[in-house]
Amino acid sequence: MLFIDFNLFVLLSKRNIVSSVNFISVATEQVLVDEISYPSKITAAKSLSLLGHGITDMEIHFIHVKFYSIGVYFEPEVVSHLQQFKGKPAKELEENDEFYDALISAPVEKFIRLVVIKEIKGAQYGVQIESAVRDRLAAEDKYEEEEEEALEKVIEFFQSKYFKKHSVITYHFPADSATAEIVVSLEGKEDSKFVLENGNVVEAIKKWYLGGSRAVSSTTIQSLAATFSQELSK
């Protein structure tokens, strides 16, 4: 079995509501993301649609290693907040970080679902988050004591967990709050939940997954560009 060196996970990450919410997969069509099934719609506070998907991966010693799949859900109304990009081709959107900034800041509910492909220790995944968030906030001169403390709590939440294949990590971003609810689902165990309340750290996590050229998954960014180019052409 191939285990990935701790430092490679750090390298990968540098590639670029307070109450719990119950998520329901609507009886609808499924979308396969690297052979992992994602419902095309889920219900959270509102009905959300799968508008982007992809994987994180890396070439290691000539072996293509896939880490986890990603599904990104939004309220369909998100399109109304992106009208300045109407008529743009997918390639142009993909290369325009202003488009992804507008997508991140749109006042709609967002939900990100990760499904593990290559097993990983929670501590290693936590290092990815720590590195990505700290570097982004430091570059924007937003990494203060409050952000450091909030990030430490996130790392602590993941620290003792072990993500086997098909383990699930979700991030829920409410429309009316600068918080994020993180949920971990492991086989044979009750779900673990953590609410992140530091707005700057929440924003940095959004950018890690949705931030255009700064995001961790280029395939997810390409998928979002293709979907929104089509939606904005209607």
XYZ file of C-alpha atoms in Angstrom:
234
model
C 0.000 0.000 0.000
C 1.378 3.415 -0.943
C 1.613 5.969 1.868
C 2.389 9.550 0.951
C 5.204 11.438 2.605
C 4.106 14.127 5.052
C 5.943 16.886 3.134
C 4.222 16.010 -0.120
C 0.877 16.825 1.454
C 2.202 20.221 2.426
C 3.385 20.700 -1.139
C -0.037 19.731 -2.476
C -1.757 22.261 -0.255
C 0.553 25.012 -1.548
C -0.485 24.363 -5.117
C -2.041 26.370 -5.305
C -24.816 29.211 11.384
C -23.753 27.987 14.694
C -26.323 25.173 14.976
C -25.965 21.913 13.077
C -27.691 21.476 9.733
C -28.948 18.120 8.499
C -28.196 17.406 4.847
C -30.487 15.237 2.784
C -29.612 13.751 -0.579
C -32.623 14.327 -2.766
C -33.874 11.326 -4.764
C -32.328 12.512 -7.997
C -29.701 11.584 -10.555
C -26.171 10.785 -9.443
C -22.973 12.203 -10.892
C -19.846 10.041 -10.894
C -16.674 11.841 -9.857
C -13.788 9.420 -10.364
C -16.203 6.511 -9.772
C -17.561 8.129 -6.593
C -21.259 8.940 -6.642
C -22.473 12.462 -5.855
C -26.170 13.417 -5.808
C -26.898 16.182 -8.288
C -29.024 17.918 -5.631
C -29.030 18.027 -1.838
C -31.233 19.807 0.660
C -29.662 21.898 3.411
C -31.311 25.156 4.499
C -32.326 25.310 0.820
C -32.083 23.034 -2.188
C -28.533 23.065 -3.551
C -27.250 21.890 -6.935
C -23.950 20.226 -7.805
C -22.294 22.839 -10.032
C -18.668 21.736 -9.926
C -16.595 18.656 -9.190
C -13.087 17.288 -9.502
C -10.233 15.615 -7.634
C -6.953 16.453 -5.937
C -4.038 14.483 -7.315
C -0.284 14.468 -7.818
C 2.352 12.625 -9.819
C 4.736 10.917 -7.362
C 7.693 8.920 -8.706
C 5.830 8.474 -12.009
C 2.734 7.183 -10.204
C -0.516 9.137 -10.508
C -1.917 9.383 -6.969
C -5.466 10.614 -6.330
C -6.210 11.956 -2.863
C -9.912 12.829 -2.744
C -12.844 13.796 -4.921
C -14.659 17.107 -4.559
C -18.269 18.108 -5.163
C -19.333 21.758 -4.868
C -22.980 22.698 -4.314
C -24.632 26.117 -4.571
C -28.076 27.615 -4.516
C -29.127 27.897 -8.183
C -29.667 31.629 -7.541
C -25.893 32.085 -7.456
C -26.039 32.746 -11.208
C -27.902 36.016 -10.608
C -24.867 37.333 -8.701
C -22.484 36.640 -11.593
C -24.151 38.509 -14.438
C -21.054 40.613 -15.126
C -19.522 37.428 -16.564
C -22.448 36.657 -18.864
C -21.411 35.307 -22.263
C -17.827 34.507 -21.255
C -16.389 31.216 -22.572
C -15.330 28.565 -20.071
C -11.603 29.032 -20.713
C -11.831 32.750 -19.997
C -13.704 32.148 -16.740
C -11.215 29.471 -15.724
C -8.328 31.934 -16.021
C -10.131 34.857 -14.350
C -9.627 34.928 -10.574
C -12.105 37.812 -10.328
C -14.825 35.384 -11.382
C -13.960 33.004 -8.537
C -13.759 35.894 -6.067
C -17.299 36.856 -7.093
C -18.414 33.237 -6.759
C -16.928 32.967 -3.260
C -18.457 36.253 -2.088
C -21.920 35.640 -3.591
C -24.460 35.760 -0.705
C -25.786 32.234 -1.250
C -25.492 28.945 0.613
C -22.487 26.815 -0.372
C -21.580 23.218 0.439
C -18.396 21.286 -0.343
C -18.259 17.489 -0.087
C -14.946 15.631 -0.105
C -14.726 11.844 -0.420
C -11.377 10.252 0.383
C -9.742 8.177 -2.354
C -6.281 7.691 -0.821
C -6.364 7.051 2.920
C -4.728 9.733 5.028
C -4.199 10.594 8.667
C -6.283 13.466 9.991
C -3.091 15.144 11.176
C -1.767 15.179 7.598
C -4.983 16.648 6.236
C -4.853 19.229 9.026
C -1.364 20.268 7.919
C -2.716 20.929 4.425
C -5.347 23.262 5.842
C -2.919 24.961 8.220
C -0.376 25.640 5.492
C -2.912 26.828 2.918
C -4.855 29.077 5.285
C -1.859 30.560 7.084
C -0.033 31.391 3.849
C -3.093 33.005 2.275
C -3.931 35.103 5.324
C -0.317 36.119 5.900
C -0.076 37.294 2.283
C -3.170 39.446 2.867
C -1.879 40.689 6.251
C -4.864 39.078 8.005
C -3.110 36.441 10.093
C -3.477 37.692 13.666
C -3.777 35.955 17.041
C -7.513 35.314 16.538
C -6.887 33.561 13.223
C -4.052 31.500 14.687
C -6.266 30.322 17.560
C -9.164 29.481 15.235
C -6.863 27.545 12.910
C -5.399 25.602 15.834
C -8.921 24.470 16.772
C -9.524 23.230 13.227
C -6.247 21.284 13.295
C -7.172 19.816 16.678
C -10.557 18.708 15.287
C -8.846 16.641 12.565
C -5.844 15.538 14.640
C -7.041 12.175 16.005
C -9.015 11.037 12.960
C -7.998 8.533 10.307
C -9.582 8.840 6.885
C -9.972 5.517 5.132
C -11.150 5.296 1.540
C -14.701 6.679 1.164
C -14.530 8.709 4.385
C -16.391 11.996 3.914
C -15.517 15.564 4.923
C -18.034 18.336 4.324
C -17.955 22.108 4.663
C -21.209 24.046 4.912
C -21.144 27.805 4.374
C -24.492 29.475 5.217
C -25.644 32.409 3.113
C -26.209 34.719 6.070
C -23.199 33.937 8.254
C -19.404 34.093 8.044
C -19.124 30.675 9.677
C -18.483 27.159 8.428
C -19.726 23.860 9.798
C -17.241 21.050 9.215
C -18.535 17.476 9.431
C -16.493 14.270 9.272
C -18.210 10.951 8.501
C -16.170 7.811 9.219
C -17.367 4.251 8.720
C -18.801 2.755 11.907
C -18.629 6.001 13.880
C -20.964 8.875 14.643
C -20.413 12.042 12.641
C -18.042 14.582 14.198
C -18.925 18.261 13.847
C -17.053 21.505 14.359
C -18.233 25.072 13.829
C -15.581 27.516 12.644
C -16.494 31.096 13.526
C -13.488 33.131 12.386
C -14.518 34.836 9.155
C -10.995 35.245 7.787
C -10.184 31.552 8.232
C -13.538 30.582 6.691
C -12.802 32.805 3.681
C -9.351 31.264 3.244
C -10.814 27.745 3.226
C -13.296 28.808 0.547
C -10.413 30.149 -1.529
C -8.486 26.910 -1.054
C -11.262 24.982 -2.780
C -12.873 27.643 -4.999
C -10.170 30.251 -5.547
C -9.336 29.887 -9.229
C -5.568 29.745 -9.832
C -5.055 29.631 -6.037
C -7.249 26.554 -5.529
C -6.049 23.059 -4.641
C -7.909 21.264 -7.461
C -7.529 22.457 -11.056
C -10.131 19.947 -12.271
C -12.737 21.419 -9.917
C -11.944 24.920 -11.171
C -12.289 23.756 -14.786
C -15.616 22.104 -13.976
C -16.982 25.249 -12.308
C -15.912 27.352 -15.291
C -17.647 25.006 -17.740
C -20.869 24.914 -15.712
C -21.133 28.648 -15.154
C -20.195 29.497 -18.726
C -23.174 27.415 -19.809
C -25.509 28.800 -17.134
C -24.535 32.394 -17.902
C -25.205 31.921 -21.610
C -28.919 31.259 -21.030
